[in-house]
CSV table of C-alpha atoms and ligand atoms in Angstrom, one decimal:
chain,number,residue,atom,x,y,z
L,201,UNK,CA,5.4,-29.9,1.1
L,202,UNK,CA,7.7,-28.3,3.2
L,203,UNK,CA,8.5,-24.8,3.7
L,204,UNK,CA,10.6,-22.4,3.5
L,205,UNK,CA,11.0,-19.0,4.4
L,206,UNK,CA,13.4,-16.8,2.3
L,207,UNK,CA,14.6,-13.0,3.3
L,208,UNK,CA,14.6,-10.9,-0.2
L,209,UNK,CA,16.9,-8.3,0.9
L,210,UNK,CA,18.6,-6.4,3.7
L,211,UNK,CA,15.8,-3.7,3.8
L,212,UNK,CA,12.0,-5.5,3.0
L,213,UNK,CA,11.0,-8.4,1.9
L,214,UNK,CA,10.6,-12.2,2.6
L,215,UNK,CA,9.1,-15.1,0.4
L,216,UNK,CA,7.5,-18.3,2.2
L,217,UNK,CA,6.9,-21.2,0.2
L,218,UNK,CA,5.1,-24.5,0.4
L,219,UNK,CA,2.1,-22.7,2.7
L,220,UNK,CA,-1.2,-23.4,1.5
L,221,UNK,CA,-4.2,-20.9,1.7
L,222,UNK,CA,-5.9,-22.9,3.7
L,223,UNK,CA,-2.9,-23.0,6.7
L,224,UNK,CA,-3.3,-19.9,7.2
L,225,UNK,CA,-6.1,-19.0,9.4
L,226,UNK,CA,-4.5,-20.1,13.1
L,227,UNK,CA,-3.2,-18.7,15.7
L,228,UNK,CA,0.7,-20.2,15.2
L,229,UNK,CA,0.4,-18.6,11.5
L,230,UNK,CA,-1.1,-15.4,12.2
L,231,UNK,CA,1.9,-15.3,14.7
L,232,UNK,CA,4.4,-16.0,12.3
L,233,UNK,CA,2.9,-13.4,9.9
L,234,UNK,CA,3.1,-10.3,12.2
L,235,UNK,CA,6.5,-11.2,13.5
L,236,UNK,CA,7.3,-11.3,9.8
L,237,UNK,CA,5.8,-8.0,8.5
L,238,UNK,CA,7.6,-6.2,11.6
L,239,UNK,CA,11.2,-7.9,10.7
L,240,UNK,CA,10.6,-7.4,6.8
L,241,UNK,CA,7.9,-5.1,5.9
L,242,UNK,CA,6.1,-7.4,3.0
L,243,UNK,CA,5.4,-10.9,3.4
L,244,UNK,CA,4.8,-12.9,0.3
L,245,UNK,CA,3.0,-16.0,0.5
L,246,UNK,CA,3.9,-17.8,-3.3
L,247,UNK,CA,1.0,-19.9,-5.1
L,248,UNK,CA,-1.1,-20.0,-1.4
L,249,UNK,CA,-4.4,-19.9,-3.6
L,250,UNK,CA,-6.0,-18.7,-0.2
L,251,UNK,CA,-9.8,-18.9,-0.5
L,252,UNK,CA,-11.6,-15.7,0.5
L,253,UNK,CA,-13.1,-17.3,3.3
L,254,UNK,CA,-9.7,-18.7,4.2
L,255,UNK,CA,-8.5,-14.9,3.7
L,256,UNK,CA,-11.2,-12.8,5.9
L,257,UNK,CA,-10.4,-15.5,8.9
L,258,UNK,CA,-6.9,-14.5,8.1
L,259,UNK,CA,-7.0,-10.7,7.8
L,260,UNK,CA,-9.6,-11.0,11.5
L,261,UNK,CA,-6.6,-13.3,13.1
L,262,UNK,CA,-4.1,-10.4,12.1
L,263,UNK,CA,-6.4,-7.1,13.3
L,264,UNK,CA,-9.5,-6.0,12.8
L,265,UNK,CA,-10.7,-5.8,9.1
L,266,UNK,CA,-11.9,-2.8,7.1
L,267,UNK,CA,-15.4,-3.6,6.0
L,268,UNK,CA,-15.9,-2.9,2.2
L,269,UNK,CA,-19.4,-3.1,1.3
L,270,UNK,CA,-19.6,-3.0,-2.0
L,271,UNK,CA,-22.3,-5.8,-2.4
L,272,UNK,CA,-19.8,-7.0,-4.8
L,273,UNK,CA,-18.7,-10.1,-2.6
L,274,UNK,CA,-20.0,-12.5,-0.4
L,275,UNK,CA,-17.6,-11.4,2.5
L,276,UNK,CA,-18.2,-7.3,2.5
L,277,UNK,CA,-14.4,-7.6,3.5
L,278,UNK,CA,-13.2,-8.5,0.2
L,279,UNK,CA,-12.6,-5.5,-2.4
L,280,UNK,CA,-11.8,-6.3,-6.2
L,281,UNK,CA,-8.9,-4.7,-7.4
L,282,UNK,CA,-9.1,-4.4,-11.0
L,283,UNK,CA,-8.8,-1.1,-13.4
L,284,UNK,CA,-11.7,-3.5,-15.6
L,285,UNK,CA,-15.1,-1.5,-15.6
L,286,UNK,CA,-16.5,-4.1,-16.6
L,287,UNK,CA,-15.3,-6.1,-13.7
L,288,UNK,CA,-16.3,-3.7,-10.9
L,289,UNK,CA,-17.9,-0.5,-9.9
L,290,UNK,CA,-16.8,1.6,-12.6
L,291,UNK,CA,-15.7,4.7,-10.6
L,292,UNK,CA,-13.8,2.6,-8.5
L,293,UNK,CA,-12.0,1.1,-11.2
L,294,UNK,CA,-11.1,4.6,-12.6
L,295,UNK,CA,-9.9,5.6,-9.2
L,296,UNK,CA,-7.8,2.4,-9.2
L,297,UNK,CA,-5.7,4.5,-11.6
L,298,UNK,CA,-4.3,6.1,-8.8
L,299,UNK,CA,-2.8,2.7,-7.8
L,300,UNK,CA,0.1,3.2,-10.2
L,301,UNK,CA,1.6,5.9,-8.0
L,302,UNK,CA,3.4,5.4,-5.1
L,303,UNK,CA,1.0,5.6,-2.3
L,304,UNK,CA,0.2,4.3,1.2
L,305,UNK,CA,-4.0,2.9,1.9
L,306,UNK,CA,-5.7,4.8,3.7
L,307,UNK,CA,-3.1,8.1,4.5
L,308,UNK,CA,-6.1,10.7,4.2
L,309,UNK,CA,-7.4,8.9,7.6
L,310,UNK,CA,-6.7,9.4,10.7
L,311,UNK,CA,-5.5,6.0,11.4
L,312,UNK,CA,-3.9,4.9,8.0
L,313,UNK,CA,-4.6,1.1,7.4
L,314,UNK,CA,-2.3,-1.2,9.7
L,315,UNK,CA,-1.7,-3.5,6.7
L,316,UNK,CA,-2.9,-4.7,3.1
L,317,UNK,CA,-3.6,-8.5,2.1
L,318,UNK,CA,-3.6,-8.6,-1.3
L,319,UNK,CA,-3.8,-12.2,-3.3
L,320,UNK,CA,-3.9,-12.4,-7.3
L,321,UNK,CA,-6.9,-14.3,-9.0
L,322,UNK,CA,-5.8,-13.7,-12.3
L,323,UNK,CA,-2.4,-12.3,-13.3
L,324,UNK,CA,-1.5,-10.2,-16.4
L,325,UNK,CA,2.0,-11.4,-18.7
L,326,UNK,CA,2.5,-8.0,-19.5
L,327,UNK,CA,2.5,-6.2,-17.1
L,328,UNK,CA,1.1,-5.1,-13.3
L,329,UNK,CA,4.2,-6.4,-11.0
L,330,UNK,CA,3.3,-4.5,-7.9
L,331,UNK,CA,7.0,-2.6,-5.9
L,332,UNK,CA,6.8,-1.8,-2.5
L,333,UNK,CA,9.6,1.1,-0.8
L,334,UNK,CA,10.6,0.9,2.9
L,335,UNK,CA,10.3,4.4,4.8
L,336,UNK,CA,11.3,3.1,7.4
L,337,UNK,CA,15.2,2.4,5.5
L,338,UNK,CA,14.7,5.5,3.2
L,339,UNK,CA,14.3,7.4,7.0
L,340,UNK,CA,17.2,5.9,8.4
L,341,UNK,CA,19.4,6.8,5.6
L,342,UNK,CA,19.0,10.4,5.5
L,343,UNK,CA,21.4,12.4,6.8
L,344,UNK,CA,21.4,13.5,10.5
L,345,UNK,CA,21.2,17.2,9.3
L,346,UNK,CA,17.8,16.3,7.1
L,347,UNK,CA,16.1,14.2,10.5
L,348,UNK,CA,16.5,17.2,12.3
L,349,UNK,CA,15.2,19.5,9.7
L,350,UNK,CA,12.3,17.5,9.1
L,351,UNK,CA,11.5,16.6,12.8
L,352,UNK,CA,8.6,19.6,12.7
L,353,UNK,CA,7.6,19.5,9.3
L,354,UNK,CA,3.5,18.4,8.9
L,355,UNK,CA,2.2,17.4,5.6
L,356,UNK,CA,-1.4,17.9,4.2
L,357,UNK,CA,-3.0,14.5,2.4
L,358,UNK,CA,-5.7,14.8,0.2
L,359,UNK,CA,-7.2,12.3,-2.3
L,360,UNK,CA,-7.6,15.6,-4.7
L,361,UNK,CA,-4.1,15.5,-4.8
L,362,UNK,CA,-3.3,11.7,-5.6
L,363,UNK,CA,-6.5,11.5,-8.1
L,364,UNK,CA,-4.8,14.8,-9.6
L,365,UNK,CA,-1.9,13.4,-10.5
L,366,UNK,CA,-3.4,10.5,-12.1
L,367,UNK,CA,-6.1,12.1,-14.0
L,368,UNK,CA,-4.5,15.6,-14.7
L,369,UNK,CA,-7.6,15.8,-17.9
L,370,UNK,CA,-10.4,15.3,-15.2
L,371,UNK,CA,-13.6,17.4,-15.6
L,372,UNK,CA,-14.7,19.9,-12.7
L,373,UNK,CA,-17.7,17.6,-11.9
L,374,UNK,CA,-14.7,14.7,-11.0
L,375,UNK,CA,-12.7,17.3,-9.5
L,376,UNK,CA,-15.3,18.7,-7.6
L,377,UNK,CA,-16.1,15.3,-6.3
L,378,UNK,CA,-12.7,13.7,-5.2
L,379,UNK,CA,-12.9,17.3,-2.8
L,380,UNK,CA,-15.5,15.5,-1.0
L,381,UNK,CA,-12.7,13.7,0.8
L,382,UNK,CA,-11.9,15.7,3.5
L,383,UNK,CA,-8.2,16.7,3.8
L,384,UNK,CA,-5.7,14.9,6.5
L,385,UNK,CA,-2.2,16.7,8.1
L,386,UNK,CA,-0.2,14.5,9.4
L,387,UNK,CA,3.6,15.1,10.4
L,388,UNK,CA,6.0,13.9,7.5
L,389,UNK,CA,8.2,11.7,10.4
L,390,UNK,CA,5.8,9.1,11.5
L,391,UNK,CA,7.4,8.1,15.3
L,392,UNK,CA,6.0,5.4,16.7
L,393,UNK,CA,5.5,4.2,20.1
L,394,UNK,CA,8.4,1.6,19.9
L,395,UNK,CA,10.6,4.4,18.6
L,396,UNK,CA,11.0,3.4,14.9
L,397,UNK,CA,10.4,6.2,12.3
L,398,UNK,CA,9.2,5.9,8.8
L,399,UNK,CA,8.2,9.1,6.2
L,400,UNK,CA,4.6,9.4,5.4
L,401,UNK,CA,4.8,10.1,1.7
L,402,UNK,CA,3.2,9.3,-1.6
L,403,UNK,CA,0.4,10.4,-4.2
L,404,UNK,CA,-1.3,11.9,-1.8
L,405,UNK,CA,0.6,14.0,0.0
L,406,UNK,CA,0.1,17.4,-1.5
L,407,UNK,CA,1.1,20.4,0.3
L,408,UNK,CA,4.0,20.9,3.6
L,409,UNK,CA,2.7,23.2,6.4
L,410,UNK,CA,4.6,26.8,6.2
L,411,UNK,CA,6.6,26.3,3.0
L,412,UNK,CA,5.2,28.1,-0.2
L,413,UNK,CA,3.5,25.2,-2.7
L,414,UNK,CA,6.5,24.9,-5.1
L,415,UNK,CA,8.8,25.2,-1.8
L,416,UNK,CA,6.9,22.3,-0.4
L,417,UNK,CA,6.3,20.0,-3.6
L,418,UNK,CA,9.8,19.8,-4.3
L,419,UNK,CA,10.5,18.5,-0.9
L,420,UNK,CA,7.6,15.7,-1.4
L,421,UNK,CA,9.1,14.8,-4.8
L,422,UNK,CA,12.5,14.8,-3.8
L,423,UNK,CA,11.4,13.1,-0.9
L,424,UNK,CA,9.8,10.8,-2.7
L,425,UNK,CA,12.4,9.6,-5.4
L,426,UNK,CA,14.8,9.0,-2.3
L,427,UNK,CA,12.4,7.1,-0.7
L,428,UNK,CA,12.2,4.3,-3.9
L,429,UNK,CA,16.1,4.4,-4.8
L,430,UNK,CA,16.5,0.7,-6.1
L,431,UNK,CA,17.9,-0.6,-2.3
L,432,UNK,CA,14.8,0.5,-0.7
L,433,UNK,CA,12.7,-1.1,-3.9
L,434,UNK,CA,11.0,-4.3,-3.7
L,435,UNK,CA,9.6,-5.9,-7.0
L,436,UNK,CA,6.8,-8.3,-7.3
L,437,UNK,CA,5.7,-10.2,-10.1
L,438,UNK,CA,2.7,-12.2,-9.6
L,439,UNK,CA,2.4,-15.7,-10.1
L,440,UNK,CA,-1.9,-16.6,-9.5
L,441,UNK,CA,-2.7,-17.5,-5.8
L,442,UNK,CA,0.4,-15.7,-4.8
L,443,UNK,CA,-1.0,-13.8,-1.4
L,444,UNK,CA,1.6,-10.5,-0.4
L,445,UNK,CA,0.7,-8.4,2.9
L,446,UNK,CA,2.4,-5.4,3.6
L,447,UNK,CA,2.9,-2.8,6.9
L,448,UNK,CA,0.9,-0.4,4.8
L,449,UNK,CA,2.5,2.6,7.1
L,450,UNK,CA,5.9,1.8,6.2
L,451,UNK,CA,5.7,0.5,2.6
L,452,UNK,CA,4.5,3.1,-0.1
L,453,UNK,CA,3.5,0.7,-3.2
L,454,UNK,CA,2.5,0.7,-6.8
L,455,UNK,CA,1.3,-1.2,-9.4
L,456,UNK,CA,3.7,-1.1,-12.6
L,457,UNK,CA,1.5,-0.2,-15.6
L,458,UNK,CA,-1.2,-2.9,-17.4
L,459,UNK,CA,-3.9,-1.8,-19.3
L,460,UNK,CA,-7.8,-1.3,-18.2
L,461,UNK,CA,-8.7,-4.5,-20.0
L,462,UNK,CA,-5.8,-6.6,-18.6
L,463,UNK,CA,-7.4,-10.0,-17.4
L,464,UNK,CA,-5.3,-8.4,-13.7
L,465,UNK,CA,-7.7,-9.1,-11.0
L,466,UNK,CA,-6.8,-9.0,-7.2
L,467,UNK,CA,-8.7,-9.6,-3.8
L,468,UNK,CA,-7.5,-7.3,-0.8
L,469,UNK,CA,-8.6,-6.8,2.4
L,470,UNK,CA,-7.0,-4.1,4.8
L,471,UNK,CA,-6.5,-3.9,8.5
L,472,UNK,CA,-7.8,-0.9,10.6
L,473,UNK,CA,-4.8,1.3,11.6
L,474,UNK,CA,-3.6,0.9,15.3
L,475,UNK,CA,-1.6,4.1,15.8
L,476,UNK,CA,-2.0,7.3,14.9
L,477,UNK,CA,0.3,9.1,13.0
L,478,UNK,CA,2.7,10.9,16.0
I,674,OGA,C1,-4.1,-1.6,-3.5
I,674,OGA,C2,-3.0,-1.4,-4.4
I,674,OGA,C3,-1.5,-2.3,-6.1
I,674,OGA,C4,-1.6,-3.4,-7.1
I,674,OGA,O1,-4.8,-2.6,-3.8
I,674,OGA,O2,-4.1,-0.9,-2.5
I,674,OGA,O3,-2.3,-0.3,-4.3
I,674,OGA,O4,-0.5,-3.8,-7.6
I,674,OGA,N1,-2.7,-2.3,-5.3
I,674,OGA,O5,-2.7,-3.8,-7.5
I,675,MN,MN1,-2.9,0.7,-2.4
């Protein structure tokens, strides 16, 4: 079959077709991969039906992989993304809730995750497309007045804040226990070292440095809802063995609501950050 690659819009996104899971772990296509996620943000492999073999000597071809040993896999690379208790650890599942906000993996550490690989096993008719918002376009946008307001400002991350907001009814025993997390600051302009800037947003952010709490959560909020206006919003709806990797520090994403018994069931791995948030 022959491919093609497809650009899905001026700000993120591009779609490759005709690649087969098992293409994917070399050297030429790890290539092509990383110069795609830098051009486009979220690469979207349709109907690869990548093995998770096929998908760990991927993920170790494109960085170095986040272990995840759950005992649930084979590979302790592979996590299961599923809301399903029944399908996986069942306090993981119920912090999977937290998945329908916008968020970025790993923003509580100090090195949030270089990328997410994440390829659908089962899909769900009714619902769970997953959208993806470029900070690194919503950045760009703002006005020259807002850059330079902002250039200073330091944000504190917390899992507290993201589980918070997606169980508000929590007991104090679960509330008490998502505090185990420790707390991350990290500046709201993410430079990096070959000068592009994204904003470091999402569920978890909770509090900015120096304003007063409402002060600062209407800045995150606002913030936020600029960040995933429609031309920074990319929409994915999953057809099975569809594999999608994003630059997890310049995509927030989200899953779009299905329920905890959906038959939705996706294998990730992540990459270990490679720069610090500066
Ligand atoms: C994740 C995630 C979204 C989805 O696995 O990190 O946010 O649509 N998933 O399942
Ligand atoms: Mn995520």
């Amino acid at each position: 079959m022959s491919v093609t690659v497809t650009p899905l819009g001026p700000h993120l996104g591009v779609e490759i077709a005709g690649v087969s899971g098992g293409d994917l772990p070399t050297a030429e296509a790890a290539a092509e991969c990383l110069e795609l996620l830098a051009r486009h943000g979220v690469v979207i492999y349709r109907e690869a039906h990548i093995k998770d073999g096929d998908l760990v000597a991927f993920s170790r071809l494109l960085g170095e992989v986040v272990p995840n040993p759950t005992g649930e896999h084979e590979l302790p690379e592979i996590a299961t993304i599923t809301l399903d208790p029944a399908k996986t650890d069942a306090t993981l599942a119920w912090y999977r809730r937290g998945n329908f906000l916008w968020h970025i993996d790993g923003a509580t550490d100090q090195l949030p995750q270089k990328a997410t690989l994440l390829t659908a096993r089962e899909v769900d008719p009714a619902g769970g497309d997953t959208e993806f918002a470029s900070t690194y376009a919503a950045y760009e946008a703002l006005p020259e007045a807002e850059k330079a307001a902002f250039a200073d400002l330091q944000v504190l991350h917390s899992f507290a804040a993201a589980q918070l907001r997606a169980h508000p009814d929590a007991t104090d025993e679960q509330k008490a226990s998502w505090g185990r997390v420790p707390v991350r600051r990290h500046p709201l302009v993410w430079t990096r070292g070959n000068g592009r800037r994204s904003l470091l947003l999402g569920a978890t952010a909770g509090e900015v440095i120096g304003l007063p709490p409402e002060e600062g959560e209407a800045l995150l909020a606002r913030l936020l809802d600029w960040s995933t206006q429609p031309q920074f919003v990319l929409r994915h709806r999953w057809h099975t063995g569809d594999l999608v990797i994003w630059d997890n520090t310049g995509m927030l994403h989200r899953a779009l609501p299905f329920t905890a018994t959906s038959r939705r069931l996706m294998h990730r791995t992540t990459l270990v950050g490679e720069e610090a948030v500066a």
